Amino acid sequence: MAELERTAEQDLAKKVDETRQRFKDELLQDSGDKYDSRDVERLQKDDAVVEGYLTWRLYVVDDALKMIDESLQWRKEFGVNDISESTIPKWMFESGSVYLHGYDKEGNKLFWFKVKQHIKDAKTILDKKKYVAFWLERYAKKEPGMPLTVVFDMAESGLSNIDMDFVKYVINCFKIYYPKFLSKMIIVDMPWIMNAAWKIVKSWLGPEAISKLKFASKSEVQNFIGLEYLPPHMGGTDPFKYSYPPLPDDDFQTPICDNGPIVSEEETESKDGEMESKDALESSLNSEVAVKPKKVNFLEDSLRAEDNDRGDTSARTKGARKPLTTFKGPLLDVSPSEELSFGSGETEKKCLIILSNVTKNQVAFKVRTTAPEKYRVKPSSSCCEPGASVDIVVSLHGGFQASPQDRFLVMAAEMDNVGSQELTQFWKEVPKTKVMEHRLRCHVLETIKPTASILKDSIVDTGNNGQQEFNTVLMKLMASNSRLEQKLNSSLWVQKVLMGLVLVLVVLNLLCLYLLGTAQQPS
């Protein structure tokens, strides 16, 4: 298996090199001002960009080059690299017709289109297209490589809300301009009168995306999106109401550490002030001198933590799932590259994040999460020496289970004047432009049915090796049987449909015979 993966990686690397070389030879020399130089530079340096086009075009270099050419021309025409909140009309943000919020059951970000708020207008169509590009470009920078689930909310919409040119543009965004971005496209509560229009839309999607189109009623959409991220009019419980400003965003919070929640920097300062006042009062009442709490120096704290952890590192990381992939960052290499895998078993509740310093300076880091009540992180904040690595253990605690909607954010920044910097002060003063951010999502491992685990336990308890081997074979058979049941159920469904059609034909034949018999009878 490892050899096959290595071969596949080598083949992909060759395809990437071939695509870059042919882009340079066939497209770039005659391009003139056709492309934005920033996009060309990104294509030449970032393997993930080229891989995205190749994967979406099934590794056919000719097709990938056509897609790259069209995509880069569009980016130059629309000025995508320079689109910002200030370049979009304010009324578009205030309308809330398009926005990012929430996650589906697979952990993909939701991209909402409120169709009823869209009215066809030739004067504003260009701004509307740039508005969509703004959101996609914003997401591409915040969550590189992570797919989106597009939700067309058709509630209270009609034919006047359908602009086929705009819909085709949205589809091209995922079909050409942002390859591999589309997880699925869900059309919710579509009025029957729009069936003809959406048949045309399906023809635009093409074979690579047609399977991603899902039509769902208010009840069926819950198969794709949990109630916590569905609005009340779809039967959900999400209290979110779009408003502007500010723009809605992921709420990354500082995770829970070994001894409970880490307080925010503002809370720390206020508590320091309270403690100083309290100590001063106690010292005036008592003859003893109160010891004031001391702010911990970042370097001292990290060195002390290293000393304490040196003896129990192996014990701390024992049982944690080791990462197999790596994200190559400008300051830190982060392993795993995309997701942390958790399961329901006791041995599946710990994951390891490995940070490796690739700079010549000390790098400060901290880890934040969207679900701080669920996870313990050790260490959640520290620093990493040049050329060194730090193991971070992320573990579920209590009765919590991981969810694909959970996210982790690794933040890192190079440190200057290490000896004089404190943790809170450093993160307050460091410019955002110098902070590296990398996001990880959670992957929930599939588990075997409880009945199977009960059977497994009952057999293993006997302590007989032969029975353990039998149990392993039996578990495989049960898994195979489950897959066969699913296939059989789908086959039975097809048979029922066919039987229904046969029954309809029989009834029609009988009706025809009856009518013929009636017509032949003498009047």
PDB file of C-alpha atoms in Angstrom, residues 417-514:
ATOM      1  CA  ASN A 417      13.802  39.934  21.424  1.00  0.00           C
ATOM      2  CA  VAL A 418      12.757  36.641  22.974  1.00  0.00           C
ATOM      3  CA  GLY A 419      14.056  37.338  26.456  1.00  0.00           C
ATOM      4  CA  SER A 420      11.906  40.416  27.033  1.00  0.00           C
ATOM      5  CA  GLN A 421       8.599  39.316  25.520  1.00  0.00           C
ATOM      6  CA  GLU A 422       5.604  38.047  27.446  1.00  0.00           C
ATOM      7  CA  LEU A 423       2.967  35.778  26.018  1.00  0.00           C
ATOM      8  CA  THR A 424      -0.024  38.118  26.137  1.00  0.00           C
ATOM      9  CA  GLN A 425       1.965  41.143  25.084  1.00  0.00           C
ATOM     10  CA  PHE A 426       3.562  39.327  22.154  1.00  0.00           C
ATOM     11  CA  TRP A 427       0.232  38.240  20.637  1.00  0.00           C
ATOM     12  CA  LYS A 428      -1.190  41.735  21.168  1.00  0.00           C
ATOM     13  CA  GLU A 429       1.641  43.472  19.353  1.00  0.00           C
ATOM     14  CA  VAL A 430       2.479  41.074  16.525  1.00  0.00           C
ATOM     15  CA  PRO A 431       1.022  42.354  13.193  1.00  0.00           C
ATOM     16  CA  LYS A 432      -1.611  40.121  11.621  1.00  0.00           C
ATOM     17  CA  THR A 433       0.352  40.110   8.376  1.00  0.00           C
ATOM     18  CA  LYS A 434       3.179  38.261  10.167  1.00  0.00           C
ATOM     19  CA  VAL A 435       0.923  35.580  11.683  1.00  0.00           C
ATOM     20  CA  MET A 436       0.760  32.229   9.901  1.00  0.00           C
ATOM     21  CA  GLU A 437      -2.642  30.537  10.192  1.00  0.00           C
ATOM     22  CA  HIS A 438      -3.450  26.932   9.348  1.00  0.00           C
ATOM     23  CA  ARG A 439      -6.837  25.309   9.854  1.00  0.00           C
ATOM     24  CA  LEU A 440      -7.573  21.687  10.662  1.00  0.00           C
ATOM     25  CA  ARG A 441     -10.981  20.044  10.625  1.00  0.00           C
ATOM     26  CA  CYS A 442     -12.151  16.959  12.498  1.00  0.00           C
ATOM     27  CA  HIS A 443     -12.814  13.631  10.839  1.00  0.00           C
ATOM     28  CA  VAL A 444     -15.103  11.188  12.646  1.00  0.00           C
ATOM     29  CA  LEU A 445     -14.072   7.577  12.128  1.00  0.00           C
ATOM     30  CA  GLU A 446     -16.774   5.078  11.204  1.00  0.00           C
ATOM     31  CA  THR A 447     -17.572   2.627  13.970  1.00  0.00           C
ATOM     32  CA  ILE A 448     -18.927  -0.905  13.878  1.00  0.00           C
ATOM     33  CA  LYS A 449     -22.493  -1.525  15.063  1.00  0.00           C
ATOM     34  CA  PRO A 450     -22.896  -1.948  18.834  1.00  0.00           C
ATOM     35  CA  THR A 451     -24.230  -5.497  18.430  1.00  0.00           C
ATOM     36  CA  ALA A 452     -21.021  -6.468  16.696  1.00  0.00           C
ATOM     37  CA  SER A 453     -18.893  -4.985  19.474  1.00  0.00           C
ATOM     38  CA  ILE A 454     -20.946  -6.850  22.100  1.00  0.00           C
ATOM     39  CA  LEU A 455     -20.379 -10.088  20.218  1.00  0.00           C
ATOM     40  CA  LYS A 456     -16.681  -9.311  19.934  1.00  0.00           C
ATOM     41  CA  ASP A 457     -16.350  -8.690  23.677  1.00  0.00           C
ATOM     42  CA  SER A 458     -18.144 -11.903  24.575  1.00  0.00           C
ATOM     43  CA  ILE A 459     -15.789 -13.949  22.399  1.00  0.00           C
ATOM     44  CA  VAL A 460     -12.568 -12.221  23.375  1.00  0.00           C
ATOM     45  CA  ASP A 461     -13.338 -12.647  27.070  1.00  0.00           C
ATOM     46  CA  THR A 462     -12.847 -16.424  26.749  1.00  0.00           C
ATOM     47  CA  GLY A 463      -9.151 -15.809  26.171  1.00  0.00           C
ATOM     48  CA  ASN A 464      -8.964 -18.491  23.488  1.00  0.00           C
ATOM     49  CA  ASN A 465      -6.743 -17.566  20.501  1.00  0.00           C
ATOM     50  CA  GLY A 466      -8.784 -19.687  18.119  1.00  0.00           C
ATOM     51  CA  GLN A 467     -11.944 -17.900  19.167  1.00  0.00           C
ATOM     52  CA  GLN A 468     -10.229 -14.522  18.682  1.00  0.00           C
ATOM     53  CA  GLU A 469      -9.334 -15.490  15.122  1.00  0.00           C
ATOM     54  CA  PHE A 470     -12.882 -16.673  14.583  1.00  0.00           C
ATOM     55  CA  ASN A 471     -14.120 -13.364  15.973  1.00  0.00           C
ATOM     56  CA  THR A 472     -11.974 -11.413  13.470  1.00  0.00           C
ATOM     57  CA  VAL A 473     -13.361 -13.418  10.553  1.00  0.00           C
ATOM     58  CA  LEU A 474     -16.890 -13.021  11.903  1.00  0.00           C
ATOM     59  CA  MET A 475     -16.482  -9.257  12.187  1.00  0.00           C
ATOM     60  CA  LYS A 476     -15.368  -9.075   8.544  1.00  0.00           C
ATOM     61  CA  LEU A 477     -18.344 -11.198   7.508  1.00  0.00           C
ATOM     62  CA  MET A 478     -20.731  -8.937   9.403  1.00  0.00           C
ATOM     63  CA  ALA A 479     -19.279  -5.851   7.723  1.00  0.00           C
ATOM     64  CA  SER A 480     -19.593  -7.548   4.327  1.00  0.00           C
ATOM     65  CA  ASN A 481     -23.151  -8.594   5.180  1.00  0.00           C
ATOM     66  CA  SER A 482     -24.022  -4.988   6.041  1.00  0.00           C
ATOM     67  CA  ARG A 483     -22.803  -3.827   2.625  1.00  0.00           C
ATOM     68  CA  LEU A 484     -24.785  -6.603   0.924  1.00  0.00           C
ATOM     69  CA  GLU A 485     -27.896  -5.555   2.834  1.00  0.00           C
ATOM     70  CA  GLN A 486     -27.531  -2.003   1.562  1.00  0.00           C
ATOM     71  CA  LYS A 487     -27.174  -3.228  -2.027  1.00  0.00           C
ATOM     72  CA  LEU A 488     -30.124  -5.588  -1.582  1.00  0.00           C
ATOM     73  CA  ASN A 489     -32.289  -2.787  -0.212  1.00  0.00           C
ATOM     74  CA  SER A 490     -31.500  -0.628  -3.224  1.00  0.00           C
ATOM     75  CA  SER A 491     -32.235  -3.580  -5.536  1.00  0.00           C
ATOM     76  CA  LEU A 492     -35.550  -4.222  -3.792  1.00  0.00           C
ATOM     77  CA  TRP A 493     -36.444  -0.566  -4.219  1.00  0.00           C
ATOM     78  CA  VAL A 494     -35.811  -0.850  -7.967  1.00  0.00           C
ATOM     79  CA  GLN A 495     -37.881  -4.040  -8.095  1.00  0.00           C
ATOM     80  CA  LYS A 496     -40.758  -2.327  -6.320  1.00  0.00           C
ATOM     81  CA  VAL A 497     -40.678   0.522  -8.819  1.00  0.00           C
ATOM     82  CA  LEU A 498     -40.675  -1.939 -11.735  1.00  0.00           C
ATOM     83  CA  MET A 499     -43.533  -3.929 -10.181  1.00  0.00           C
ATOM     84  CA  GLY A 500     -45.473  -0.708  -9.805  1.00  0.00           C
ATOM     85  CA  LEU A 501     -44.926   0.117 -13.463  1.00  0.00           C
ATOM     86  CA  VAL A 502     -46.005  -3.395 -14.496  1.00  0.00           C
ATOM     87  CA  LEU A 503     -49.132  -3.075 -12.391  1.00  0.00           C
ATOM     88  CA  VAL A 504     -49.967   0.250 -14.066  1.00  0.00           C
ATOM     89  CA  LEU A 505     -49.514  -1.325 -17.503  1.00  0.00           C
ATOM     90  CA  VAL A 506     -51.775  -4.251 -16.565  1.00  0.00           C
ATOM     91  CA  VAL A 507     -54.485  -1.866 -15.391  1.00  0.00           C
ATOM     92  CA  LEU A 508     -54.181   0.161 -18.593  1.00  0.00           C
ATOM     93  CA  ASN A 509     -54.442  -3.000 -20.713  1.00  0.00           C
ATOM     94  CA  LEU A 510     -57.545  -4.130 -18.856  1.00  0.00           C
ATOM     95  CA  LEU A 511     -59.045  -0.681 -19.293  1.00  0.00           C
ATOM     96  CA  CYS A 512     -58.338  -0.763 -23.023  1.00  0.00           C
ATOM     97  CA  LEU A 513     -59.907  -4.221 -23.351  1.00  0.00           C
ATOM     98  CA  TYR A 514     -62.960  -3.053 -21.470  1.00  0.00           C
TER      99      TYR A 514
END
